[in-house]
XYZ file of N, CA and C in Angstrom:
270
model
N 28.057 -7.336 3.716
C 26.965 -8.006 4.189
C 25.858 -7.597 3.322
N 25.224 -8.685 2.560
C 24.191 -8.536 1.759
C 22.772 -8.484 2.358
N 22.530 -7.120 2.567
C 21.067 -7.049 3.231
C 19.905 -7.657 2.499
N 18.777 -8.053 3.177
C 17.845 -8.759 2.292
C 16.566 -7.889 2.720
N 16.517 -6.896 3.491
C 15.606 -6.035 3.970
C 15.310 -4.968 2.868
N 14.059 -4.269 2.923
C 13.927 -3.211 1.870
C 14.967 -2.089 1.800
N 15.572 -1.900 0.795
C 16.605 -0.938 0.966
C 15.952 0.581 0.682
N 16.646 1.515 1.254
C 16.223 2.886 1.344
C 15.878 3.358 2.544
N 15.630 4.629 2.847
C 15.071 5.176 4.013
C 13.567 4.923 4.201
N 13.356 4.423 5.384
C 11.793 4.040 5.757
C 11.375 5.326 6.394
N 9.853 5.608 6.240
C 9.208 6.678 6.709
C 7.791 6.137 7.197
N 7.599 6.961 8.407
C 6.069 6.588 8.782
C 5.237 7.652 7.967
N 4.066 6.976 7.568
C 3.106 7.866 6.797
C 1.746 7.655 7.541
N 1.061 8.885 7.498
C -0.250 8.793 8.230
C -1.130 9.301 7.020
N -2.254 8.590 6.900
C -3.170 8.852 5.726
C -4.551 9.619 6.363
N -5.257 10.281 5.347
C -6.469 10.935 5.810
C -7.442 9.965 6.567
N -7.580 8.791 6.274
C -8.366 7.770 6.914
C -7.916 7.481 8.203
N -6.728 7.807 8.531
C -6.142 7.571 9.851
C -5.152 6.325 9.798
N -5.078 5.586 8.727
C -4.143 4.462 8.714
C -2.638 5.056 8.539
N -2.010 4.079 9.375
C -0.632 4.565 9.529
C 0.255 3.205 8.918
N 1.430 3.519 8.284
C 2.095 2.400 7.723
C 3.614 2.947 7.698
N 4.609 1.918 7.602
C 6.069 2.410 7.478
C 6.299 1.984 5.878
N 6.739 2.938 5.132
C 6.977 2.536 3.770
C 8.341 3.042 3.447
N 8.673 2.551 2.246
C 9.840 2.947 1.635
C 9.734 4.245 1.081
N 10.823 5.267 1.445
C 10.607 6.599 0.997
C 10.560 7.013 -0.468
N 11.241 6.082 -1.219
C 11.624 6.360 -2.594
C 10.476 5.887 -3.559
N 9.955 4.613 -3.169
C 8.878 4.141 -4.013
C 7.573 3.771 -3.237
N 7.379 4.316 -1.951
C 6.127 4.235 -1.181
C 5.747 2.693 -0.998
N 6.503 1.638 -1.191
C 6.044 0.423 -0.947
C 5.804 0.189 0.544
N 4.636 -0.457 0.989
C 4.318 -0.707 2.461
C 5.430 -1.714 2.901
N 6.073 -1.373 3.958
C 6.865 -2.359 4.774
C 6.195 -3.001 5.925
N 5.323 -2.342 6.606
C 4.649 -2.492 7.818
C 3.541 -1.726 8.205
N 2.382 -2.556 8.615
C 1.330 -1.798 9.215
C 1.055 -2.282 10.737
N 0.413 -1.428 11.345
C 0.250 -2.022 12.823
C -1.105 -2.332 12.911
N -1.142 -3.512 13.640
C -2.443 -4.178 13.994
C -3.029 -3.979 15.466
N -2.266 -3.214 16.107
C -2.614 -2.782 17.470
C -3.726 -1.627 17.329
N -4.780 -2.007 18.274
C -5.784 -0.940 18.130
C -5.595 0.294 18.744
N -4.611 0.376 19.644
C -4.233 1.662 20.508
C -3.462 2.574 19.584
N -3.865 3.744 19.480
C -3.245 4.619 18.514
C -1.953 5.084 18.884
N -1.748 5.264 20.245
C -0.488 5.749 20.917
C 0.511 4.613 20.661
N 0.034 3.261 20.971
C 0.996 2.292 20.978
C 1.312 1.995 19.457
N 0.463 1.980 18.414
C 0.615 1.720 17.023
C 1.772 2.964 16.509
N 1.572 4.298 17.050
C 2.503 5.189 16.606
C 3.865 4.881 17.039
N 3.909 4.443 18.325
C 5.227 4.262 18.859
C 5.964 2.989 18.086
N 5.227 1.929 17.926
C 5.721 0.680 17.305
C 6.353 1.063 15.815
N 5.435 1.701 15.084
C 5.770 2.187 13.679
C 6.841 3.295 13.627
N 7.024 4.045 14.551
C 8.138 5.008 14.620
C 9.372 4.176 14.713
N 9.505 3.285 15.731
C 10.633 2.342 16.094
C 11.048 1.601 14.871
N 9.994 0.937 14.344
C 10.229 0.306 13.016
C 10.798 1.112 12.039
N 10.300 2.345 11.914
C 10.787 3.155 10.480
C 12.383 3.481 10.781
N 12.704 3.408 11.931
C 14.094 3.968 12.299
C 14.999 2.674 12.243
N 14.642 1.318 11.989
C 15.351 0.146 12.142
C 16.492 0.156 11.222
N 16.311 0.595 9.728
C 17.501 0.738 8.855
C 18.686 1.588 9.379
N 18.316 2.817 9.914
C 19.379 3.786 10.192
C 20.042 3.259 11.707
N 19.204 2.615 12.556
C 19.815 1.961 13.843
C 20.919 1.164 13.362
N 20.396 0.033 12.340
C 21.250 -0.945 12.128
C 22.768 -0.460 11.462
N 22.497 0.661 10.514
C 23.571 1.231 10.003
C 24.641 1.754 10.911
N 23.925 2.533 11.960
C 24.806 3.140 13.160
C 25.554 2.047 14.094
N 24.804 0.997 14.245
C 25.521 -0.103 15.178
C 26.634 -0.723 14.198
N 26.308 -0.983 12.793
C 27.340 -1.560 12.142
C 28.684 -0.435 12.145
N 28.495 0.663 11.994
C 29.328 1.806 11.802
C 30.381 1.746 13.117
N 29.451 1.719 14.225
C 30.062 1.751 15.542
C 31.016 0.422 15.922
N 30.568 -0.703 15.258
C 31.473 -1.995 15.430
C 32.572 -1.894 14.560
N 32.436 -1.373 13.275
C 33.764 -1.157 12.531
C 34.705 -0.108 13.077
N 34.157 0.778 13.762
C 34.986 1.877 14.224
C 35.881 1.170 15.517
N 35.131 0.386 16.383
C 35.816 -0.439 17.381
C 36.749 -1.333 16.896
N 36.564 -2.001 15.950
C 37.346 -2.927 15.390
C 38.640 -2.290 14.935
N 38.556 -1.157 14.166
C 39.720 -0.212 13.620
C 40.731 0.188 14.771
N 39.889 0.617 15.879
C 40.749 1.097 17.007
C 41.120 0.170 17.974
N 41.063 -1.312 17.538
C 41.413 -2.387 18.409
C 40.826 -2.363 19.755
N 39.597 -1.746 19.672
C 38.817 -1.999 21.014
C 37.498 -2.976 20.707
N 37.754 -3.888 20.115
C 36.514 -4.637 19.802
C 36.453 -5.935 20.717
N 36.121 -5.630 22.134
C 36.146 -6.387 23.019
C 35.123 -6.084 23.990
N 34.648 -6.826 24.948
C 33.598 -6.548 25.878
C 32.313 -6.887 25.610
N 31.494 -6.891 26.532
C 30.017 -7.444 26.620
C 29.290 -6.531 25.642
N 29.424 -5.201 25.520
C 28.489 -4.323 24.814
C 28.968 -4.592 23.206
N 30.179 -4.845 23.014
C 30.597 -5.014 21.573
C 30.052 -6.412 21.139
N 30.405 -7.323 22.031
C 29.853 -8.647 21.629
C 28.365 -8.921 21.597
N 27.558 -8.228 22.425
C 26.184 -8.232 22.422
C 25.769 -7.397 21.067
N 26.300 -6.513 20.707
C 25.930 -5.730 19.636
C 26.326 -6.520 18.276
N 27.409 -7.127 18.080
C 27.534 -8.071 17.017
C 26.610 -9.110 17.058
N 26.136 -9.649 18.142
C 25.323 -10.678 17.971
C 23.797 -10.166 17.700
N 23.471 -8.957 18.075
C 22.167 -8.330 17.633
C 22.277 -8.050 16.110
N 23.284 -7.737 15.636
C 23.325 -7.443 14.169
C 23.211 -8.779 13.447
N 23.841 -9.812 13.884
C 23.888 -11.071 13.317
C 22.376 -11.606 13.251
N 21.621 -11.496 14.292
C 20.387 -11.980 14.626
C 19.197 -11.209 13.625
N 19.647 -9.884 13.523
C 18.747 -8.885 12.655
C 18.956 -8.990 11.196
N 19.980 -9.459 10.760
C 20.534 -9.695 9.267
C 20.549 -10.919 8.779
N 20.472 -11.967 9.557
C 20.670 -13.341 9.011
C 19.255 -14.145 9.193
N 18.659 -14.674 7.898
C 17.506 -15.107 8.053
C 17.836 -16.871 8.059
């Protein structure tokens, strides 16, 4: 699967002026900033977004493992495969 999203680990950064953003760890390009005025909600949203590539990788590994074990069936597997497709296909 050819991923179109920014490669590498994503990290949440908070700067001295209070601005928070999700950035690529290796080259510090901004991936996402929060426009929510509530600090706690912004922090929660950006934390979740920063973990998206890792969560996608884990879901893909889980699906491959289920397929290898011959257990690629059931609602959870089907829903996971659909979610991966929705998250990766533009």
